Coordinates of C-alpha atoms in Angstrom, one line a residue:
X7 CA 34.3 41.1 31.7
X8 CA 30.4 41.1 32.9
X9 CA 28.9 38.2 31.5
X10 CA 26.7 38.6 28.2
X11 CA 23.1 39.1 28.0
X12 CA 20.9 36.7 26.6
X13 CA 18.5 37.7 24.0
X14 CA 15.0 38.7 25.7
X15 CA 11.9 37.4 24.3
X16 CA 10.8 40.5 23.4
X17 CA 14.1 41.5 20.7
X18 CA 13.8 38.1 19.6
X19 CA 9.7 38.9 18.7
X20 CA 11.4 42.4 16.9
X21 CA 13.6 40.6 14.7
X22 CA 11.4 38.3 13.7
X23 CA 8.5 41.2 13.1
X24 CA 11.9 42.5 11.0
X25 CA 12.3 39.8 9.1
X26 CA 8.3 39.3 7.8
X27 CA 8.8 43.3 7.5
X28 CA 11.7 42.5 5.4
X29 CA 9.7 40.0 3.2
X30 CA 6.8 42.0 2.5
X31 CA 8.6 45.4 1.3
X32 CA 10.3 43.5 -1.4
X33 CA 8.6 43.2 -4.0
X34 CA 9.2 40.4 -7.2
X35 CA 11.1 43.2 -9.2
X36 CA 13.5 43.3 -5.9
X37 CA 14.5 39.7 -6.0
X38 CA 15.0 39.8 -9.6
X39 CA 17.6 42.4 -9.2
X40 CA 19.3 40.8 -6.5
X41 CA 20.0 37.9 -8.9
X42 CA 20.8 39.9 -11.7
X43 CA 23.2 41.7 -10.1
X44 CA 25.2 38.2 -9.3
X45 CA 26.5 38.3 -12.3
X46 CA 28.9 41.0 -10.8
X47 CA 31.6 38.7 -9.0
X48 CA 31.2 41.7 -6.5
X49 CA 27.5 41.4 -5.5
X50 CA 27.9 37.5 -4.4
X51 CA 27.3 38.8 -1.3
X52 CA 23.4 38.8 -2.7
X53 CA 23.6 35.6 -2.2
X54 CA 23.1 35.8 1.4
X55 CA 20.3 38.1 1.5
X56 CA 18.6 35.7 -1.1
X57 CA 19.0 32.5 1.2
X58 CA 18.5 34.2 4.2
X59 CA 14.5 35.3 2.5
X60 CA 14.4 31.8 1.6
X61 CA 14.4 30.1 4.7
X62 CA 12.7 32.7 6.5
X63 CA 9.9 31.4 3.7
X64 CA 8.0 28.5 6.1
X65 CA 8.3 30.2 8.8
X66 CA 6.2 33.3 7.4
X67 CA 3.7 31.5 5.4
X68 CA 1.1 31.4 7.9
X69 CA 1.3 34.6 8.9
X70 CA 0.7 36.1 5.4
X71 CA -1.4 35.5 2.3
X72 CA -0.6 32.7 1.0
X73 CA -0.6 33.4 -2.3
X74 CA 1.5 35.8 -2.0
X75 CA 4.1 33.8 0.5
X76 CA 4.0 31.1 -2.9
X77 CA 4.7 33.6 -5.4
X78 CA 7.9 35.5 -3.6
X79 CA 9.1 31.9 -2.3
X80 CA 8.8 30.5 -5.7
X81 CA 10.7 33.5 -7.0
X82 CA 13.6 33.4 -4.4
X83 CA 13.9 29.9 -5.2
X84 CA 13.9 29.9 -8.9
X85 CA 16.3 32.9 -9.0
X86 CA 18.9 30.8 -6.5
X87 CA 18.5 28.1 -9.1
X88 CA 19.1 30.0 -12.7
X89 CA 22.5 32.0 -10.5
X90 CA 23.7 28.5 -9.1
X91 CA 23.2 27.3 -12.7
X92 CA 25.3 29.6 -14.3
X93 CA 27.6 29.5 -12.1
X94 CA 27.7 25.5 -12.4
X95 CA 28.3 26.4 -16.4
X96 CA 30.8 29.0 -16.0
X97 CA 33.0 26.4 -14.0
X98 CA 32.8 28.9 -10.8
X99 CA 31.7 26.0 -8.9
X100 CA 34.4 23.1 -9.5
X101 CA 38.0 24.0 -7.9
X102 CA 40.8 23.7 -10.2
X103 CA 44.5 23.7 -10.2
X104 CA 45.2 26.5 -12.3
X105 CA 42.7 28.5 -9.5
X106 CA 44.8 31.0 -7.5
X107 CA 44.3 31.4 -3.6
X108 CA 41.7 33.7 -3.9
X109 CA 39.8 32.0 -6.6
X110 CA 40.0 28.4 -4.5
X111 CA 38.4 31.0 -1.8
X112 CA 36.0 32.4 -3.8
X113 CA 34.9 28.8 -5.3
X114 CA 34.5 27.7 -1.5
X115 CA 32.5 30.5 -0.4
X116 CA 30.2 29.4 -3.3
X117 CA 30.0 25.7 -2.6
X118 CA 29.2 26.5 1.2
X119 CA 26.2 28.6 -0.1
X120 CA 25.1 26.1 -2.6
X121 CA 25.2 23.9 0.6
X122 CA 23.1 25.8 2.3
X123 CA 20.5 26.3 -1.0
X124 CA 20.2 22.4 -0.7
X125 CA 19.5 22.2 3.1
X126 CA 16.8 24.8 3.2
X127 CA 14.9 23.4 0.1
X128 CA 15.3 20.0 2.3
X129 CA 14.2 21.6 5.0
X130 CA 11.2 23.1 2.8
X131 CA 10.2 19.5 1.9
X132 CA 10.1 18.0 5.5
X133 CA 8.5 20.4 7.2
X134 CA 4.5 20.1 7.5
X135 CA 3.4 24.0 6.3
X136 CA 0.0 23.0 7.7
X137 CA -1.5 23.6 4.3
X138 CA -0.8 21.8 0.7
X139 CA 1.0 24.4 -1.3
X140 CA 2.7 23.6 -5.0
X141 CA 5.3 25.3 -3.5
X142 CA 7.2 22.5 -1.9
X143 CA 6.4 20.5 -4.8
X144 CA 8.4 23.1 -6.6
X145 CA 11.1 22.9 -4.3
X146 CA 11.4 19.0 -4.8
X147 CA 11.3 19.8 -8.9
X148 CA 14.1 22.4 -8.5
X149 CA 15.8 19.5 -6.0
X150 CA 15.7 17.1 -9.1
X151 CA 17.4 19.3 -11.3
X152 CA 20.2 20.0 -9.1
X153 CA 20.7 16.3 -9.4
X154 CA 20.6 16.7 -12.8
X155 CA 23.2 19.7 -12.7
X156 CA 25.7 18.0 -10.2
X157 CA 25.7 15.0 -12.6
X158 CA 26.7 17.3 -15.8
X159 CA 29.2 19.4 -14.0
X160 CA 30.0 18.5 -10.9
X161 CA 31.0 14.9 -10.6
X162 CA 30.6 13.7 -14.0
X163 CA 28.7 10.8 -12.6
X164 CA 25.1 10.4 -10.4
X165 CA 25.6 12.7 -6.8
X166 CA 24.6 9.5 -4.9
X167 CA 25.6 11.8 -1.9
X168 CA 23.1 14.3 -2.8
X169 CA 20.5 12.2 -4.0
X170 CA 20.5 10.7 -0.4
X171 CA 20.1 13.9 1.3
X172 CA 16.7 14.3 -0.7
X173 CA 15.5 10.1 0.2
X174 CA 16.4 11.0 3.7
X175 CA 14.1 14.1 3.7
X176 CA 11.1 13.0 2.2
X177 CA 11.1 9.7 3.8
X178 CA 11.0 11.8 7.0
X179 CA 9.2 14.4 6.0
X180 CA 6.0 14.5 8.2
X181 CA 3.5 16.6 5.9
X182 CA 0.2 14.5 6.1
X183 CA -0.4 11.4 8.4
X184 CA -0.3 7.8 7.9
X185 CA -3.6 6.3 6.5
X186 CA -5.6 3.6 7.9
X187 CA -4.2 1.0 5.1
X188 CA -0.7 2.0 6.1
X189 CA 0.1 4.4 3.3
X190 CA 1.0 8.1 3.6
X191 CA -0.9 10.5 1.7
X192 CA 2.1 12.9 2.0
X193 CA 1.5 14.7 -1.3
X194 CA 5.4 15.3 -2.0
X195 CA 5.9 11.5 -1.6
X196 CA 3.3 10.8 -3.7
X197 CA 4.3 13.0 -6.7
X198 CA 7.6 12.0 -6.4
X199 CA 6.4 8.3 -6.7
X200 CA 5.1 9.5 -10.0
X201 CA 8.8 10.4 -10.9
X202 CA 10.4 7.4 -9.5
X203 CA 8.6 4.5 -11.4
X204 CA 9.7 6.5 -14.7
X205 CA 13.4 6.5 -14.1
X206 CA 15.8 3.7 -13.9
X207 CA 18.4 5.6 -12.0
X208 CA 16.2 7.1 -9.6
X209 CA 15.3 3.4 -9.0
X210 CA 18.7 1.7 -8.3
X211 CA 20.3 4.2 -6.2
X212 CA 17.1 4.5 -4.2
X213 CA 18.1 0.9 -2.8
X214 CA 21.9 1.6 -3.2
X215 CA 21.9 4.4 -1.1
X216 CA 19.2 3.6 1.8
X217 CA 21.1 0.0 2.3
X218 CA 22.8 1.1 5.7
X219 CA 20.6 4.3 6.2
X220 CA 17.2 1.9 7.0
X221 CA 19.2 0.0 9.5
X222 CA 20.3 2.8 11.2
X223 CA 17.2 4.3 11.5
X224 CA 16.2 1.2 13.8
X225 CA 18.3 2.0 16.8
X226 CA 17.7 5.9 16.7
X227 CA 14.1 6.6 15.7
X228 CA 11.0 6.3 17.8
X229 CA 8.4 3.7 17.0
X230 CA 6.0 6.3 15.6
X231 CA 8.8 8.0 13.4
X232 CA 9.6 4.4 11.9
X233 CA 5.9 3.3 10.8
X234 CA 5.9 7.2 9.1
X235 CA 9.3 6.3 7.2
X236 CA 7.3 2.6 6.6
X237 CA 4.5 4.4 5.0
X238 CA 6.4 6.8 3.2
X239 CA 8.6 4.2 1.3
X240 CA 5.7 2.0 0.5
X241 CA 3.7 4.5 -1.0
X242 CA 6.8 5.3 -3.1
X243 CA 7.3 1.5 -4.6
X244 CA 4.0 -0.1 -4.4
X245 CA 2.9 1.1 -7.7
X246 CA 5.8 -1.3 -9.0
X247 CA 9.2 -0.8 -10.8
X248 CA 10.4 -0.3 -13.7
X249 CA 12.5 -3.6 -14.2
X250 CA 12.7 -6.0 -17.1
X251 CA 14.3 -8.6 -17.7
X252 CA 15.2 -7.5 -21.4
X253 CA 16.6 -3.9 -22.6
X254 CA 17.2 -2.7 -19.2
X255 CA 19.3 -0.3 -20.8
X256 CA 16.2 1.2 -22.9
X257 CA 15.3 2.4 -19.6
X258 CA 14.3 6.4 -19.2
X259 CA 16.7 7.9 -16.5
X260 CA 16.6 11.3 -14.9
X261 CA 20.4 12.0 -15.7
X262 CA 22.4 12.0 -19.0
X263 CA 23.1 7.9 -19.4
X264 CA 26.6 8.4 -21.0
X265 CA 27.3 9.1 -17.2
X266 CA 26.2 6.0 -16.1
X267 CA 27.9 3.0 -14.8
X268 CA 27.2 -0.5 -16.4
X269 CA 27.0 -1.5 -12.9
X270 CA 23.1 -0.3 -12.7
X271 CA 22.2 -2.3 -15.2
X272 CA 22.9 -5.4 -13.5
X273 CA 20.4 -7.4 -12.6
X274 CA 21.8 -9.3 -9.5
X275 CA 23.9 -6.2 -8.2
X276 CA 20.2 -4.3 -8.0
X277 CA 18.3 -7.0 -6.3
X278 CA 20.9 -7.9 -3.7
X279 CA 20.4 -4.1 -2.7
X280 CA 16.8 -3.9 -2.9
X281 CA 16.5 -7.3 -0.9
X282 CA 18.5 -5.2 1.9
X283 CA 16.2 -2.4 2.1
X284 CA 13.1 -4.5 2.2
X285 CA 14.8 -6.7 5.1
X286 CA 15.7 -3.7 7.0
X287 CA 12.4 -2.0 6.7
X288 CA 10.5 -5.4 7.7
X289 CA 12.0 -5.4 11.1
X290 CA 10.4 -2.8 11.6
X291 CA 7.9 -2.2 14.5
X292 CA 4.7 -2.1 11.6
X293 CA 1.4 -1.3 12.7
X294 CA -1.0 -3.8 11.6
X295 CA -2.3 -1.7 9.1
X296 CA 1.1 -2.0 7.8
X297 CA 1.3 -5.3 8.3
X298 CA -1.5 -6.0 5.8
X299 CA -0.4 -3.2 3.2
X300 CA 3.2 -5.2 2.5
X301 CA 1.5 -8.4 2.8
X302 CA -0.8 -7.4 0.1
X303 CA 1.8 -6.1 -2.4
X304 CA 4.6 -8.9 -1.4
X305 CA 3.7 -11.2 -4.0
X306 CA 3.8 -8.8 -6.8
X307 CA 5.8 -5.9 -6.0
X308 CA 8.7 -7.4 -3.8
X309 CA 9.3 -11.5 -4.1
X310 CA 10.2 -11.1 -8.0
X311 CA 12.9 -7.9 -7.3
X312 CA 14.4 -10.3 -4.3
X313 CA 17.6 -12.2 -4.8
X314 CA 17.0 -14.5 -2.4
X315 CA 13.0 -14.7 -2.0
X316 CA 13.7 -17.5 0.4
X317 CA 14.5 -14.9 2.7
X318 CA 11.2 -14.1 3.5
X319 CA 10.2 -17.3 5.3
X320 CA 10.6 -16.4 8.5
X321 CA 8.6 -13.2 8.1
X322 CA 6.0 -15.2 6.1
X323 CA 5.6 -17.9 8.8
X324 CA 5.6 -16.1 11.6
X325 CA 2.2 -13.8 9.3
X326 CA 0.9 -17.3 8.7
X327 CA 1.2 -18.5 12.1
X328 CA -0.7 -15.3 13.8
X329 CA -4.3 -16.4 15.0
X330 CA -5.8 -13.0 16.6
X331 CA -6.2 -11.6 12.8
X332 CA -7.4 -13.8 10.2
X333 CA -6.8 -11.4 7.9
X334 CA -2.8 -11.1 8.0
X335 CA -2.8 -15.5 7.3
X336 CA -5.1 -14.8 4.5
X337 CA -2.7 -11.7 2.8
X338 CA 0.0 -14.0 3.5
X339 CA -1.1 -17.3 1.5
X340 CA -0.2 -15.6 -1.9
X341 CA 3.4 -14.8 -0.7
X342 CA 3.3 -18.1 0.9
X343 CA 2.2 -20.0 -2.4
X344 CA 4.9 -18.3 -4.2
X345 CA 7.9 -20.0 -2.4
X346 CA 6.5 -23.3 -2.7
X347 CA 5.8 -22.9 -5.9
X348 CA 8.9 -21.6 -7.4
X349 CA 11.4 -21.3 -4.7
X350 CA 10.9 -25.2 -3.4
X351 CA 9.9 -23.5 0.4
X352 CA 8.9 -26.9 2.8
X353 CA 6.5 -25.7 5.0
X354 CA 4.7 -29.3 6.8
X355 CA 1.9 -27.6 8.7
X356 CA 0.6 -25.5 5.3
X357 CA -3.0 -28.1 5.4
X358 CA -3.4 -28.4 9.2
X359 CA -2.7 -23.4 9.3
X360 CA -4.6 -23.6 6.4
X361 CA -7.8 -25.6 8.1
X362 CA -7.8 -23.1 10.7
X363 CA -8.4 -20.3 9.1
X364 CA -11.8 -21.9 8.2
X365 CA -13.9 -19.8 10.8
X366 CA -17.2 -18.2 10.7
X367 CA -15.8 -14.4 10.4
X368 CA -14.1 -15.6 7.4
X369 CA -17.7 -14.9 4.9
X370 CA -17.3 -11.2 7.1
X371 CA -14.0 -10.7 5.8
X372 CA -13.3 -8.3 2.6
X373 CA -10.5 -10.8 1.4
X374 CA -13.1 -13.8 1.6
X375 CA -12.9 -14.0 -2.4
X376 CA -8.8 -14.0 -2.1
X377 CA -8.8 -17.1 0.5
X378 CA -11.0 -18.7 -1.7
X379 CA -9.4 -18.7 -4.9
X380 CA -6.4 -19.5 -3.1
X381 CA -7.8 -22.5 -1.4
X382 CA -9.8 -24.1 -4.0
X383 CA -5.6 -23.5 -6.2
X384 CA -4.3 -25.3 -3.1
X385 CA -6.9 -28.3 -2.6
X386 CA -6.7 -28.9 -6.6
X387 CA -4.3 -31.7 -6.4
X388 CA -5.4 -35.3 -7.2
X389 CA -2.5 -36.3 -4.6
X390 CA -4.2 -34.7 -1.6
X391 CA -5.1 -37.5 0.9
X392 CA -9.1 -38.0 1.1
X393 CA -9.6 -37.7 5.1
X394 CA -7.8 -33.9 4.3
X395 CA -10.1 -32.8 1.1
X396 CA -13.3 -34.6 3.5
X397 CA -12.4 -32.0 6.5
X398 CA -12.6 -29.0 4.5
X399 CA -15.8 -30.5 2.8
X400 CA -17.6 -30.6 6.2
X401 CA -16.3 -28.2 7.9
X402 CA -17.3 -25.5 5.2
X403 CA -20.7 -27.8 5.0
X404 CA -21.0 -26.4 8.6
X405 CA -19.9 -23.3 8.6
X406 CA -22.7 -22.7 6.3
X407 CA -25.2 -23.3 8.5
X408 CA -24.4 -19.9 10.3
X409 CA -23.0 -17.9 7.9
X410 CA -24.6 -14.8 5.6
X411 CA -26.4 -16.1 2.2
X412 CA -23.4 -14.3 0.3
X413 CA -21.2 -16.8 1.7
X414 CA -23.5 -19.7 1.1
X415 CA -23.1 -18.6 -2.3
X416 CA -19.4 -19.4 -2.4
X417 CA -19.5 -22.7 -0.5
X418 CA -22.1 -24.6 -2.5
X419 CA -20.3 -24.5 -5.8
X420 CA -17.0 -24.9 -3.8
X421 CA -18.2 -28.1 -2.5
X422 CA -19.4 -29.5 -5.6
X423 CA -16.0 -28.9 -7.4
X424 CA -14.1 -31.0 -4.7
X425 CA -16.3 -33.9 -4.8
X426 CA -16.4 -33.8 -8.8
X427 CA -12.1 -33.3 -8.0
X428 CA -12.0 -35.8 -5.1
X429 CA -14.4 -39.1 -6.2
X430 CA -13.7 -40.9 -3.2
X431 CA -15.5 -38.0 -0.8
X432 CA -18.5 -38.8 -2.6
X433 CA -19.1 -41.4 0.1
X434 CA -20.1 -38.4 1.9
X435 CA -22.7 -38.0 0.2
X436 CA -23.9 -41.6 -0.6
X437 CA -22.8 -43.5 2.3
X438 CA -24.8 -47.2 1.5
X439 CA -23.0 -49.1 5.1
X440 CA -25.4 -50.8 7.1
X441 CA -23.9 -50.1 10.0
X442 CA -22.9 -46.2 10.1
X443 CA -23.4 -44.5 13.6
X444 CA -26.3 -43.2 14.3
X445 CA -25.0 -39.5 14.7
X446 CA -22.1 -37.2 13.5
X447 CA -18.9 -38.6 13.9
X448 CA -17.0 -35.5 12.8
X449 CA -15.1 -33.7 15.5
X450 CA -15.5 -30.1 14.7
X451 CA -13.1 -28.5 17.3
X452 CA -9.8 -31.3 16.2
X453 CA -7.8 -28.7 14.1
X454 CA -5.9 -31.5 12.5
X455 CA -7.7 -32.2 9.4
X456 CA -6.5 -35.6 9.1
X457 CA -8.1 -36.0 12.3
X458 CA -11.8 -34.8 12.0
X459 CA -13.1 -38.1 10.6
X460 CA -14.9 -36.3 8.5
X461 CA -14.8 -39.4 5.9
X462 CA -16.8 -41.1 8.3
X463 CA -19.3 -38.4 8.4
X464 CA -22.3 -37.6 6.0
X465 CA -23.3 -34.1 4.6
X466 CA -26.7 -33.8 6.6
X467 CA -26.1 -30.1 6.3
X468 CA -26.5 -29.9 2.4
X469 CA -29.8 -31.2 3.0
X470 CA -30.8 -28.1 5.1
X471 CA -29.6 -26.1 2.6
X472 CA -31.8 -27.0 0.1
X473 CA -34.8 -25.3 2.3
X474 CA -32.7 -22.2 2.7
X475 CA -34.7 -18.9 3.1
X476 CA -33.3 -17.7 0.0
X477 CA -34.8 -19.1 -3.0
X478 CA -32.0 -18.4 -5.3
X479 CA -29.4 -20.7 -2.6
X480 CA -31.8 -23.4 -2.2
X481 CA -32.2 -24.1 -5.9
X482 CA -28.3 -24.3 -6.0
X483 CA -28.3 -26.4 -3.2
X484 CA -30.8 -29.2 -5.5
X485 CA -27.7 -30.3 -7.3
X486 CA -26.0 -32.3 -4.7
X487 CA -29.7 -34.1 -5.0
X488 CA -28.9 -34.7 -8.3
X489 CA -26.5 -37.3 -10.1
X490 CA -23.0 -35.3 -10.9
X491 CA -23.1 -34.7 -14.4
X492 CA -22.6 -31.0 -14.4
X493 CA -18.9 -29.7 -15.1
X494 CA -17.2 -28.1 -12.3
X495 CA -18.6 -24.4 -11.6
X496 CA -16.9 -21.5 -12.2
X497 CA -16.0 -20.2 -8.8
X498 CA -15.3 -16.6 -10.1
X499 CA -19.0 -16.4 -11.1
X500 CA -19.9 -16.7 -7.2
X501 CA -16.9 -15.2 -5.5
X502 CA -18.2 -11.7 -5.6
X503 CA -22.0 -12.0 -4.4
X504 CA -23.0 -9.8 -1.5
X505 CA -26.2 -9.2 0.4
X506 CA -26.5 -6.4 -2.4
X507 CA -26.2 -8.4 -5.3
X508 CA -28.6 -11.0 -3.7
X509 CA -31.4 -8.4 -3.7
X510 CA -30.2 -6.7 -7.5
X511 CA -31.1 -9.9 -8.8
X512 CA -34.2 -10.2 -7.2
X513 CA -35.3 -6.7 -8.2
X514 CA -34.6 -6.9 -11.8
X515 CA -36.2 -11.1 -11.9
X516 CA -38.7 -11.3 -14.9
X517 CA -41.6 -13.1 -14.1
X518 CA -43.3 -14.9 -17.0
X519 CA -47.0 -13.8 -15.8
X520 CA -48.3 -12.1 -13.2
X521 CA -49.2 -13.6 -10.0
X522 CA -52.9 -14.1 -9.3
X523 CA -54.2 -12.5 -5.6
X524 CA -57.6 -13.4 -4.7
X525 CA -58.9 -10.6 -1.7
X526 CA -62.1 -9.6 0.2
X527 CA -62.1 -5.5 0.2
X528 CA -63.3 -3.8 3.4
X529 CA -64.0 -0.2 4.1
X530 CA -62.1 0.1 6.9
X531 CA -60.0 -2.3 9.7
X532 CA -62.7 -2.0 11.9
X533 CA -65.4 -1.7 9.2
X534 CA -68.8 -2.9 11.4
X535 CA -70.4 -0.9 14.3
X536 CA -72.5 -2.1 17.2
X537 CA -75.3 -0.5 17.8
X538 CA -73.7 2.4 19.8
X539 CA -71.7 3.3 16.9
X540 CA -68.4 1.4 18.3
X541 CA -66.3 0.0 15.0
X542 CA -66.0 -4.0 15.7
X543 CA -62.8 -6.1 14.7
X544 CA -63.6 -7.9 11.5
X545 CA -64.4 -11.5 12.1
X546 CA -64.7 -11.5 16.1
X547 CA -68.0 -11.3 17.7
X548 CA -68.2 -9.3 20.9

């Protein structure tokens, strides 16, 4: 026999010119017969021609109207969904012993084209249609309720299977990009995220059924397909979840919850699989972006869902330990603080890390307020040993001699509240030994703090403060002139000044009375002439 021909371009651009052809000449009316006529055990063959408009849906919607693409592909789709339905109802879809041969046929005929209705509305929610179109969001609605459906008729229990086949699509779907915090602005994801923190079951098998499917992922997916997966799954949990300690069972779910296992309401079986999943998904090759994002939420929106919290230190230490960006050991002091404080995590070089991060980009940095609240929580401690709380003292005493009048802000009343804390640094300030060095003793490049001998040292640099440029710093600065009677400040009242804020107040100061100017007026800048009529400078004699 000759060999077969293959396809030419050219009958392959025909059939598909056939099948938009196809597309437009039907009209809504069309479709609706073609489902209506399902009905008839003898027209399931309808079927075919309805899936087969279906999926030719993304591949057409460019090269039509949109609108009109949206309202026949929302059409095909619904009308799939109400036959499938009824069919789900009548019991056409379940196999049964009493079925004869040709029934068992007919029910497996069905269930392959049901298949097939799943895949392409998967396909329809992974696939980037270049524009934003509510009909993918449909699709993942009419998804939903075929969870639904399968749970009432089909299984009598939640389709985990199915369920999985919709997590693995979106979290790969590549509509949108990643942002620059490490987020995806995929707008399926993100209305399904607005699902997902309503429903308890949606929840629980989320992190039941991705357990293996994340780890998986690792060995087979490209480096840029993993941050997209990354991004999609935070986006999904960050807004938190809906877990209580107390009438778990009070929960909302997206299924009926007589189906429901007493296994999901578990508190230990639901954390041991969502610790998995966030192990899995931390291994993997984050940008940095992303390395801040899950940093930021850690503390609040993974550590209490963990079983084993503990778990994190590696991860946490290794965050802590990076000096290039001073911003990933800032997001990770929170986290950080968390296992000491309530999961007994012994970490020896917290101080000496901690005294590091003390740098002049630090004032520069938009978590500046967050390091600070977190270090003036860490250094609160009467037990802290005085050459440690003297270090930071100084060395914030001269880092403020370079840095912005914002951050002067912040380290003035920072200061005082140590010294007021820590009596025995006051030595700093009132050092009465006859025989002190003449000269700083502090060594400001020893990045042990216990090393600095900053004790030893004296706070010359308040002084220059209190002749600051700014008017509003330099009165602040006064107090350290003054004896120490004033309670500790509020360091939330100062944590969120900026350059702007600096100049609001300025703007909107009352003065009590006007100022008084006393001025010579002059016609002109060069107001006298010689006697060729050339003007003269004011006050010089040529």
């Amino acid at each position: 026999m000759p060999p077969k021909r293959k396809p030419s371009q050219k009958s392959e651009t025909n059939k598909q010119k056939r099948h938009k052809d196809e597309l437009t000449v039907l009209s809504l009316e069309d479709v609706t017969s073609l489902g209506e006529q399902i009905r008839d055990a003898s027209k399931f063959n309808n079927f075919i021609t309805l899936l087969s408009l279906l999926q030719r849906i993304p591949s057409t919607f460019m090269e039509k109207e949109v609108t009109d693409t949206e309202k026949m592909g929302r059409h095909i789709l619904l009308t799939l969904f109400e036959r499938f339905e009824a069919l789900f109802k009548e019991g056409m879809m379940v196999g049964s012993k009493k079925h004869n041969e040709k029934q068992r046929l007919v029910v497996n005929w069905l269930a392959d084209k049901y298949k097939a209705f799943k895949s392409t509305i998967l396909k329809m929610l992974s696939t980037d249609l270049s524009n934003e179109t509510s009909l993918q969001l449909d699709s993942m609605e009419v998804f939903l309720n075929l969870i639904k459906l399968e749970s009432q008729t089909l299984e009598k229990q939640f389709p985990k299977k199915t369920y999985q086949l919709f997590l693995e699509a979106i979290l790969h779907s590549n509509i949108g990009k990643v942002l620059p915090d490490g987020s995806s602005n995929n707008f399926i994801v993100m209305d399904f995220a607005d699902t997902f923190k309503h429903h308890w079951d949606l929840q629980f098998y989320f992190f039941d059924n991705l357990n293996e499917v994340l780890c998986s992922w690792k060995d087979d997916l490209s480096e840029k397909e993993l941050q997209r997966i990354f991004a999609n799954f935070v986006t999904i949990i960050r807004n938190g979840l809906q877990f209580h300690s107390e009438d778990l069972e009070n929960e909302n779910t997206l299924v009926v919850k007589d189906i429901l296992p007493s296994t999901i309401y578990k508190h230990n079986k639901f954390k041991s699989h969502f610790q998995k999943c966030v192990l899995s998904l931390l291994s993997y090759p984050l940008s940095s972006s992303q390395y801040k994002l899950i940093l930021s939420i850690l503390h609040k929106r993974i550590i209490p869902y963990m079983s084993q919290p503990q778990s994190l230190m590696d991860f946490l230490t290794d965050a802590y330990n990076l000096q290039d960006d001073l911003i990933i050991p800032i997001l990770s002091l929170n986290s950080l603080y968390e296992l000491m404080k309530s999961y007994n995590l012994e970490y020896p070089d917290f101080y000496s890390k901690l005294y590091s991060l003390l740098r002049p980009e630090l004032f520069y940095t938009r978590y500046r307020s967050r390091f600070f609240r977190l270090c003036d929580l860490f250094l609160s401690s009467t037990h802290l040993s005085a050459n440690l709380v003297a270090s930071f003292i100084k060395k914030l005493a001269r880092l403020s001699l370079t840095s912005s009048a914002s951050g002067v802000v912040i380290i003035i009343p920072f200061i005082y509240n140590l010294l007021k804390r820590h009596p025995t640094c006051m030595i700093m300030l009132h050092n009465t030994d006859d025989n002190a060095q003449v000269g700083d003793p502090f060594d400001n490049l020893e990045t042990n703090p216990l090393n600095t001998q900053a004790i030893k040292s004296s706070l010359w640099e308040l002084e220059t403060l209190m002749r600051h440029y700014h008017p509003n710093i330099a009165t602040l600065a006064k107090i350290f002139g003054e004896p120490f009677r004033k309670p500790n400040y509020n360091m939330e009242d100062f944590l969120d000044w900026s350059y702007q804020s600096l100049l609001e107040t300025e703007k909107s100061r009352r003065y009590k009375s006007q100022a008084a100017l006393e001025f010579e007026t002059f016609d002109g800048v060069l107001s006298e002439k010689d006697k060729e009529g050339n003007y003269l400078l004011q006050g010089w004699n040529l």
